[in-house]
GROMACS .gro file of C-alpha atoms in nm:
model
  303
    1MET     CA    1   8.575  -6.300  27.581
    2ILE     CA    2   8.410  -6.118  27.890
    3LYS     CA    3   8.582  -6.181  28.220
    4GLN     CA    4   8.313  -6.215  28.463
    5ASN     CA    5   8.338  -6.356  28.816
    6ILE     CA    6   8.116  -6.466  29.094
    7TYR     CA    7   8.221  -6.425  29.468
    8ILE     CA    8   7.989  -6.615  29.735
    9TRP     CA    9   8.049  -6.542  30.136
   10PHE     CA   10   8.064  -6.829  30.383
   11SER     CA   11   8.025  -6.804  30.735
   12THR     CA   12   7.950  -7.028  31.036
   13LYS     CA   13   8.195  -7.148  31.299
   14GLN     CA   14   8.233  -7.496  31.233
   15LYS     CA   15   8.268  -7.502  30.840
   16PRO     CA   16   8.187  -7.246  30.560
   17ILE     CA   17   7.855  -7.235  30.418
   18ALA     CA   18   7.653  -7.005  30.113
   19TYR     CA   19   7.565  -6.716  30.299
   20HIS     CA   20   7.357  -6.535  30.027
   21LEU     CA   21   7.065  -6.632  29.757
   22PRO     CA   22   6.833  -6.698  30.030
   23TYR     CA   23   6.534  -6.933  30.075
   24VAL     CA   24   6.687  -7.219  29.894
   25SER     CA   25   6.921  -7.507  30.013
   26TYR     CA   26   7.310  -7.457  30.090
   27THR     CA   27   7.349  -7.713  29.765
   28ASP     CA   28   7.047  -7.489  29.567
   29ARG     CA   29   7.265  -7.165  29.638
   30LEU     CA   30   7.570  -7.275  29.461
   31GLN     CA   31   7.400  -7.443  29.176
   32GLN     CA   32   7.189  -7.151  29.112
   33ALA     CA   33   7.477  -6.913  29.135
   34GLY     CA   34   7.622  -7.135  28.904
   35THR     CA   35   7.333  -7.143  28.650
   36ILE     CA   36   7.258  -6.761  28.692
   37PHE     CA   37   7.616  -6.720  28.512
   38LYS     CA   38   7.622  -7.005  28.286
   39HIS     CA   39   7.276  -6.904  28.113
   40GLN     CA   40   7.298  -6.501  28.170
   41LYS     CA   41   7.304  -6.373  27.789
   42MET     CA   42   7.513  -6.088  27.729
   43ASN     CA   43   7.463  -5.822  27.445
   44LYS     CA   44   7.737  -5.708  27.231
   45ARG     CA   45   7.803  -5.403  27.396
   46LYS     CA   46   7.853  -5.581  27.725
   47GLN     CA   47   8.121  -5.807  27.538
   48MET     CA   48   8.341  -5.498  27.511
   49TYR     CA   49   8.378  -5.460  27.888
   50GLN     CA   50   8.492  -5.660  28.162
   51SER     CA   51   8.218  -5.739  28.381
   52THR     CA   52   8.243  -5.854  28.757
   53LEU     CA   53   7.888  -5.988  28.912
   54PHE     CA   54   7.913  -5.990  29.309
   55ILE     CA   55   7.704  -6.177  29.496
   56VAL     CA   56   7.873  -6.061  29.815
   57LEU     CA   57   8.251  -5.897  29.842
   58PHE     CA   58   8.376  -5.637  30.030
   59THR     CA   59   8.615  -5.456  29.802
   60PHE     CA   60   8.870  -5.384  30.101
   61TYR     CA   61   9.073  -5.708  30.103
   62HIS     CA   62   9.355  -5.815  29.908
   63VAL     CA   63   9.422  -6.110  29.692
   64ILE     CA   64   9.760  -6.274  29.716
   65GLY     CA   65   9.873  -6.557  29.461
   66ILE     CA   66   9.617  -6.720  29.229
   67ALA     CA   67   9.786  -6.989  29.122
   68GLN     CA   68   9.943  -6.969  28.757
   69GLU     CA   69  10.011  -7.295  28.562
   70LYS     CA   70  10.356  -7.361  28.392
   71THR     CA   71  10.111  -7.328  28.039
   72ASP     CA   72  10.050  -6.969  28.098
   73SER     CA   73  10.186  -6.827  27.801
   74LYS     CA   74  10.337  -6.467  27.941
   75LYS     CA   75  10.691  -6.508  28.128
   76PRO     CA   76  10.699  -6.445  28.515
   77ILE     CA   77  10.703  -6.089  28.607
   78THR     CA   78  10.909  -5.957  28.902
   79PHE     CA   79  10.735  -5.735  29.123
   80GLU     CA   80  10.874  -5.447  29.347
   81PRO     CA   81  10.702  -5.272  29.663
   82THR     CA   82  10.605  -4.998  29.474
   83TRP     CA   83  10.245  -4.897  29.264
   84GLU     CA   84  10.422  -4.827  28.963
   85SER     CA   85  10.548  -5.191  28.976
   86LEU     CA   86  10.223  -5.330  29.075
   87LYS     CA   87  10.095  -5.143  28.722
   88GLN     CA   88  10.249  -5.424  28.551
   89TYR     CA   89  10.019  -5.685  28.680
   90GLU     CA   90   9.754  -5.837  28.426
   91SER     CA   91   9.520  -6.124  28.500
   92PRO     CA   92   9.671  -6.464  28.370
   93GLU     CA   93   9.520  -6.575  28.054
   94TRP     CA   94   9.317  -6.903  28.270
   95PHE     CA   95   9.120  -6.632  28.436
   96ARG     CA   96   8.945  -6.500  28.132
   97ASP     CA   97   8.794  -6.804  28.101
   98ALA     CA   98   8.726  -6.865  28.471
   99LYS     CA   99   8.386  -6.714  28.516
  100PHE     CA  100   8.263  -6.897  28.859
  101GLY     CA  101   8.475  -6.879  29.145
  102ILE     CA  102   8.398  -6.898  29.512
  103TRP     CA  103   8.565  -6.728  29.818
  104ALA     CA  104   8.549  -6.846  30.167
  105HIS     CA  105   8.573  -6.565  30.414
  106TRP     CA  106   8.589  -6.785  30.697
  107GLY     CA  107   8.786  -6.782  31.048
  108ALA     CA  108   8.791  -6.757  31.379
  109GLN     CA  109   8.529  -6.467  31.395
  110CYS     CA  110   8.247  -6.712  31.282
  111GLU     CA  111   8.247  -6.879  31.620
  112PRO     CA  112   8.004  -6.638  31.764
  113GLU     CA  113   7.770  -6.646  31.469
  114ALA     CA  114   7.722  -6.301  31.557
  115ASP     CA  115   7.796  -6.088  31.194
  116ASP     CA  116   8.091  -5.986  31.071
  117TRP     CA  117   8.392  -5.761  31.235
  118TYR     CA  118   8.301  -5.939  31.572
  119ALA     CA  119   8.660  -5.928  31.684
  120ARG     CA  120   8.663  -5.521  31.682
  121ASN     CA  121   8.292  -5.457  31.760
  122MET     CA  122   8.265  -5.692  32.080
  123TYR     CA  123   8.484  -5.429  32.238
  124ILE     CA  124   8.255  -5.122  32.159
  125GLU     CA  125   7.980  -5.042  32.439
  126LYS     CA  126   7.840  -4.802  32.199
  127THR     CA  127   7.810  -4.836  31.830
  128ALA     CA  128   8.112  -4.621  31.660
  129GLY     CA  129   8.032  -4.390  31.431
  130TYR     CA  130   7.653  -4.386  31.445
  131ARG     CA  131   7.563  -4.104  31.676
  132PHE     CA  132   7.224  -3.980  31.640
  133THR     CA  133   7.000  -3.684  31.726
  134ASP     CA  134   6.638  -3.767  31.827
  135SER     CA  135   6.347  -3.503  31.775
  136THR     CA  136   6.436  -3.323  32.096
  137GLY     CA  137   6.779  -3.265  31.967
  138THR     CA  138   6.909  -3.471  32.212
  139VAL     CA  139   7.264  -3.613  32.099
  140GLY     CA  140   7.326  -3.995  32.185
  141THR     CA  141   7.485  -4.336  32.070
  142GLU     CA  142   7.320  -4.679  32.022
  143THR     CA  143   7.404  -4.966  32.214
  144ASN     CA  144   7.639  -5.193  32.023
  145ARG     CA  145   7.465  -5.514  31.982
  146GLN     CA  146   7.780  -5.742  31.922
  147TYR     CA  147   7.901  -5.599  32.245
  148LEU     CA  148   7.551  -5.730  32.421
  149TYR     CA  149   7.574  -6.066  32.241
  150HIS     CA  150   7.957  -6.068  32.400
  151LEU     CA  151   7.835  -6.001  32.737
  152ASP     CA  152   7.558  -6.309  32.677
  153HIS     CA  153   7.712  -6.551  32.553
  154TYR     CA  154   8.093  -6.470  32.683
  155GLY     CA  155   8.132  -6.274  32.945
  156HIS     CA  156   8.275  -5.905  32.989
  157PRO     CA  157   8.558  -5.848  32.730
  158SER     CA  158   8.805  -5.748  33.055
  159GLU     CA  159   8.758  -6.129  33.155
  160PHE     CA  160   8.697  -6.289  32.797
  161GLY     CA  161   8.784  -6.119  32.502
  162PHE     CA  162   8.856  -6.252  32.151
  163LYS     CA  163   9.175  -6.428  32.226
  164ASP     CA  164   8.929  -6.664  32.396
  165VAL     CA  165   8.652  -6.674  32.127
  166ILE     CA  166   8.955  -6.798  31.895
  167ASN     CA  167   9.010  -7.088  32.154
  168GLU     CA  168   8.646  -7.169  32.129
  169TRP     CA  169   8.663  -7.191  31.767
  170LYS     CA  170   8.709  -7.581  31.667
  171ALA     CA  171   8.615  -7.600  31.333
  172GLU     CA  172   8.522  -7.980  31.365
  173ASN     CA  173   8.306  -8.006  31.110
  174PHE     CA  174   8.559  -7.872  30.817
  175ASN     CA  175   8.608  -8.115  30.531
  176ALA     CA  176   8.806  -7.938  30.243
  177ASP     CA  177   8.820  -8.232  30.045
  178SER     CA  178   8.387  -8.272  30.047
  179LEU     CA  179   8.344  -7.884  30.035
  180LEU     CA  180   8.585  -7.817  29.730
  181THR     CA  181   8.397  -8.137  29.587
  182LEU     CA  182   8.076  -7.958  29.587
  183TYR     CA  183   8.194  -7.616  29.484
  184LYS     CA  184   8.354  -7.783  29.166
  185ASP     CA  185   8.024  -8.008  29.107
  186CYS     CA  186   7.858  -7.659  29.132
  187GLY     CA  187   8.056  -7.519  28.804
  188ALA     CA  188   8.340  -7.360  29.022
  189ARG     CA  189   8.674  -7.298  28.875
  190TYR     CA  190   8.893  -7.098  29.128
  191PHE     CA  191   8.881  -7.118  29.500
  192MET     CA  192   8.996  -6.837  29.750
  193ALA     CA  193   9.079  -6.880  30.126
  194MET     CA  194   9.124  -6.617  30.354
  195ALA     CA  195   9.446  -6.645  30.496
  196ASN     CA  196   9.373  -6.387  30.787
  197HIS     CA  197   9.147  -6.088  30.905
  198HIS     CA  198   9.186  -5.784  31.050
  199ASP     CA  199   9.196  -5.980  31.375
  200ASN     CA  200   9.553  -6.084  31.311
  201PHE     CA  201   9.489  -6.466  31.366
  202ASP     CA  202   9.625  -6.672  31.102
  203ASN     CA  203   9.466  -6.937  30.966
  204TYR     CA  204   9.770  -7.151  30.876
  205ASN     CA  205  10.084  -7.287  31.009
  206SER     CA  206  10.227  -6.937  31.062
  207LYS     CA  207  10.661  -6.875  31.164
  208TYR     CA  208  10.572  -6.531  31.194
  209GLN     CA  209  10.233  -6.502  31.405
  210PRO     CA  210  10.208  -6.758  31.701
  211TRP     CA  211   9.845  -6.658  31.742
  212ASN     CA  212   9.760  -6.930  31.456
  213ALA     CA  213   9.487  -7.205  31.390
  214VAL     CA  214   9.763  -7.446  31.402
  215ASN     CA  215   9.860  -7.372  31.774
  216MET     CA  216   9.492  -7.295  31.867
  217GLY     CA  217   9.132  -7.322  31.821
  218PRO     CA  218   9.110  -7.576  31.532
  219LYS     CA  219   9.476  -7.692  31.559
  220ARG     CA  220   9.488  -7.699  31.199
  221ASP     CA  221   9.650  -7.583  30.896
  222LEU     CA  222   9.347  -7.472  30.747
  223ILE     CA  223   9.488  -7.304  30.469
  224GLY     CA  224   9.705  -7.623  30.388
  225GLU     CA  225   9.398  -7.797  30.395
  226TRP     CA  226   9.226  -7.606  30.173
  227SER     CA  227   9.505  -7.559  29.899
  228LYS     CA  228   9.572  -7.970  29.887
  229ALA     CA  229   9.213  -8.001  29.832
  230ALA     CA  230   9.183  -7.738  29.580
  231ARG     CA  231   9.447  -7.845  29.388
  232LYS     CA  232   9.371  -8.233  29.383
  233LEU     CA  233   9.107  -8.113  29.219
  234GLY     CA  234   9.232  -7.907  28.973
  235LEU     CA  235   9.096  -7.617  29.091
  236ARG     CA  236   9.288  -7.250  29.070
  237PHE     CA  237   9.368  -7.188  29.471
  238GLY     CA  238   9.455  -6.832  29.605
  239VAL     CA  239   9.410  -6.663  29.958
  240SER     CA  240   9.305  -6.288  30.034
  241VAL     CA  241   9.523  -6.153  30.334
  242HIS     CA  242   9.323  -5.887  30.503
  243ALA     CA  243   9.607  -5.693  30.700
  244SER     CA  244   9.479  -5.335  30.548
  245HIS     CA  245   9.308  -5.219  30.872
  246ALA     CA  246   9.560  -5.414  31.122
  247TRP     CA  247   9.716  -5.087  31.226
  248SER     CA  248   9.413  -4.961  31.406
  249TRP     CA  249   9.147  -5.231  31.405
  250TYR     CA  250   9.209  -5.347  31.720
  251GLU     CA  251   9.251  -5.000  31.910
  252THR     CA  252   8.888  -5.068  32.036
  253ALA     CA  253   9.028  -5.359  32.293
  254GLN     CA  254   9.263  -5.103  32.439
  255GLY     CA  255   8.965  -4.925  32.619
  256ALA     CA  256   8.697  -4.976  32.870
  257ASP     CA  257   8.343  -4.953  32.975
  258THR     CA  258   8.264  -4.587  33.007
  259GLU     CA  259   7.954  -4.688  33.259
  260GLY     CA  260   7.784  -4.947  33.435
  261PRO     CA  261   7.935  -5.232  33.667
  262TYR     CA  262   8.303  -5.276  33.460
  263ALA     CA  263   8.318  -4.908  33.391
  264GLY     CA  264   8.670  -4.824  33.389
  265ILE     CA  265   8.803  -5.176  33.367
  266PRO     CA  266   9.053  -5.230  33.106
  267TYR     CA  267   8.970  -5.468  32.820
  268ASP     CA  268   9.166  -5.798  32.776
  269GLY     CA  269   9.354  -5.581  32.512
  270LYS     CA  270   9.629  -5.446  32.760
  271LEU     CA  271   9.743  -5.790  32.880
  272THR     CA  272  10.069  -5.947  32.809
  273LYS     CA  273  10.261  -6.229  32.824
  274ALA     CA  274  10.316  -6.263  33.197
  275ASP     CA  275   9.928  -6.254  33.306
  276GLY     CA  276   9.898  -6.584  33.110
  277LYS     CA  277  10.041  -6.770  33.364
  278GLY     CA  278   9.823  -7.054  33.493
  279LYS     CA  279   9.592  -6.976  33.149
  280TRP     CA  280   9.504  -7.176  32.848
  281TRP     CA  281   9.716  -6.932  32.674
  282GLU     CA  282  10.014  -6.926  32.906
  283GLY     CA  283  10.372  -6.879  32.709
  284TYR     CA  284  10.182  -6.642  32.444
  285ASP     CA  285  10.147  -6.272  32.430
  286PRO     CA  286   9.811  -6.139  32.341
  287GLN     CA  287  10.001  -5.842  32.217
  288ASP     CA  288  10.139  -6.033  31.945
  289LEU     CA  289   9.760  -6.069  31.858
  290TYR     CA  290   9.647  -5.755  31.974
  291GLU     CA  291   9.941  -5.560  31.834
  292GLN     CA  292   9.882  -5.180  31.908
  293ASN     CA  293  10.225  -5.082  31.997
  294HIS     CA  294  10.102  -4.707  31.896
  295LYS     CA  295   9.960  -4.388  32.046
  296ALA     CA  296   9.563  -4.497  31.996
  297ASN     CA  297   9.395  -4.272  31.743
  298PRO     CA  298   9.084  -4.066  31.906
  299ASN     CA  299   8.859  -4.104  31.611
  300ASN     CA  300   8.856  -4.437  31.649
  301ILE     CA  301   8.729  -4.480  31.973
  302VAL     CA  302   8.422  -4.336  32.095
  303GLU     CA  303   8.458  -4.192  32.469
   0.00000   0.00000   0.00000
């Protein structure tokens, strides 16, 4: 049987909502996604291949631990941290028939509601990688809209950084039971949540990262709530971890404006635990979040 899966992107600060399939309501979007799949006709040639329909999906994330039941026929495989070992992996039998799944790409970066990669781009004064040459041959850079958004809504990144955006994120309307009931009613057979993004903030009760959703922001174990609700409804559950970019992603937080009234004033990415005395984040070390204890990549920051 052909394996076909639908992923839907979600992003608001209070709770995840469907992002794609515009011009219809939230519920209709999910139902439409399910209907698209359920009634899609496949010719015999297509049935020979594995096919995946992406509504919205970025390909750089890493999927970890889509749950397997004890009824899976294959014995568990032990993996070693090598590419050769990972080649042993095969999709579990249940996944071949689980045609429709939902992925909630939802975390602290949704607080501003100002597009993806906010935690990185809010520190970029000029848009990185988009240098242009006008008709006269003059080379310049575009002003970064997320940087401007941050100035307008929160203040300068030297005074109000992403660590402070995390504290603003309360997820006050989040209800995993209600959302997953809706997803299941719309035909979803499995669900995946985001454990952390490139911003190094963990959406669960992490014993390794003190900057997590239990200690600050929502002050809730969001992944724990997702997991409990999914399993209660019989949905397969997994998480995605986006640490692949963490090595260089926050280098922008180590910079400073190159012009204007804040020129040369370091952004908050250089703050340490000692700087937090009397602040809301007292006792926490920003370096555990921004985590750039290496020489900056000169190609990663626009001068």
